[in-house]
């Protein structure tokens, strides 16, 4: 455990003790990241049935056609492909990630996982990338359609947290498309290390291949305050839906400066907002990007209540102007990070993308929640 995590744990334990909530102090919960269940036969009704200082798991993990609805409390998520992934978000409208991280539910793009569906038109641009070590989706979302306040700058969900029970408590993640597996869409492998950044109308969900010894580093969970730009360096374009291949990013917090490999230490929240740029992030190269129409990808998403059907998924992503399509778009990182424009990035959509991703760092300065 890092000193950051340890000091947070100690602070959390101290705060919890003073609240005198009902947890047997001699019992240590099994860390969520140590709970392994084959899918679907071993998945329990709740991965975290304990009653701890943060209460009990709010939802459940056995999800099927009877739990497939927009009030579902399913907490089993998937990241398979551009057309088949889930994000964690709040169960009730008008929420913030910071206040609901313990109880997030899965919002998915396919009606086959027993979860809520991300409403039509919410996804505005998504990049799915497969690297040797992980799968990742990053992109743009109207987060009000998944129960978040319009201006919520959000935070990080991961299977750790100060009490090691995860955010959400008991949340499980599976994939049928991990780099070390291939071909069989019906075989799902539990992802042990993953992280999901939600907020500022953007998201990153990354699942690290458990077969890769670097998984804990690539899906590091201790840099919750510095956002997608550092944890998921990538170049999604608002309005574009694409599948890419790519190289691994440098693990969050690890960077090279003057030829020396350095480790960033995220300051504790008690020291106030992070006002100095943490470090210069290396943009990992992507290649063989293929674009899709969102109307071909997300066919089963419900129109949100009260919304005009004209803003449905089919209206989005058809005008992706300018970006090189399929195969030609190899982008290598120069180390300048998402604030720099690549040679091909001269169109309006990319300018929007870059400024939007750049603002997340600013927004996350103020973030204050448990990793
Ligand atoms: C479907 O999911 C519900 C809720 O988790 C569970 O109670 C039920 O047993 C499941 N049904 C089947 C057939 O697995
Ligand atoms: C597996 O899933 C991928 C992504 O959705 C799809 O392109 C492919 O056709 C599927 N394979 C089979 C055999 O269904
Ligand atoms: C993405 O594009 C949509 C549609 O043009 C726009 O409403 C939204 O504000 C953009 N998102 C960001 C974060 O720039």
Short mmCIF file of N, CA, C and O and ligand atoms in Angstrom, two decimals, residues 124 140-141 200-202 238-239 316 352-353 356, ligand 3:
data_model
loop_
_atom_site.label_atom_id
_atom_site.label_comp_id
_atom_site.label_asym_id
_atom_site.label_seq_id
_atom_site.Cartn_x
_atom_site.Cartn_y
_atom_site.Cartn_z
N UNK A 124 -21.49 10.97 -26.94
CA UNK A 124 -21.28 11.96 -27.99
C UNK A 124 -20.03 11.70 -28.82
O UNK A 124 -19.83 12.27 -29.89
N UNK A 140 -16.93 11.32 -24.61
CA UNK A 140 -17.74 12.48 -24.25
C UNK A 140 -19.17 12.00 -24.01
O UNK A 140 -19.71 11.21 -24.79
N UNK A 141 -19.78 12.52 -22.97
CA UNK A 141 -21.12 12.06 -22.61
C UNK A 141 -21.93 13.20 -22.01
O UNK A 141 -21.37 14.07 -21.33
N UNK A 200 -17.36 15.98 -15.63
CA UNK A 200 -17.13 17.03 -16.63
C UNK A 200 -17.55 16.58 -18.03
O UNK A 200 -16.94 16.96 -19.03
N UNK A 201 -18.60 15.75 -18.08
CA UNK A 201 -19.15 15.24 -19.34
C UNK A 201 -18.14 14.42 -20.14
O UNK A 201 -18.20 14.37 -21.37
N UNK A 202 -17.21 13.82 -19.44
CA UNK A 202 -16.23 12.95 -20.08
C UNK A 202 -16.07 11.69 -19.23
O UNK A 202 -16.46 11.66 -18.07
N UNK A 238 -14.71 14.37 -30.00
CA UNK A 238 -16.14 14.54 -29.79
C UNK A 238 -16.84 14.41 -31.14
O UNK A 238 -16.45 15.06 -32.11
N UNK A 239 -17.86 13.58 -31.22
CA UNK A 239 -18.56 13.37 -32.48
C UNK A 239 -18.08 12.15 -33.25
O UNK A 239 -18.70 11.76 -34.23
N UNK A 316 -26.19 11.57 -33.77
CA UNK A 316 -24.85 11.90 -33.30
C UNK A 316 -23.81 11.14 -34.12
O UNK A 316 -24.01 10.00 -34.50
N UNK A 352 -11.96 21.22 -30.28
CA UNK A 352 -12.93 21.10 -29.20
C UNK A 352 -12.51 20.00 -28.24
O UNK A 352 -12.49 20.17 -27.03
N UNK A 353 -12.11 18.87 -28.83
CA UNK A 353 -11.70 17.74 -28.02
C UNK A 353 -10.56 18.12 -27.09
O UNK A 353 -10.58 17.84 -25.90
N UNK A 356 -11.50 20.49 -24.42
CA UNK A 356 -12.38 19.86 -23.43
C UNK A 356 -11.59 18.96 -22.51
O UNK A 356 -11.77 18.98 -21.30
C1 LIG B 3 -19.47 17.25 -27.45
O1 LIG B 3 -20.30 17.51 -28.54
C2 LIG B 3 -21.64 17.76 -28.15
C3 LIG B 3 -22.48 17.85 -29.43
O2 LIG B 3 -21.91 18.77 -30.30
C4 LIG B 3 -21.70 19.02 -27.33
O3 LIG B 3 -23.02 19.31 -26.94
C5 LIG B 3 -20.84 18.80 -26.09
O4 LIG B 3 -20.79 19.99 -25.33
C6 LIG B 3 -19.45 18.39 -26.47
N1 LIG B 3 -18.78 17.96 -25.24
C7 LIG B 3 -17.66 18.53 -24.81
C8 LIG B 3 -17.15 18.05 -23.50
O5 LIG B 3 -17.07 19.38 -25.44
#
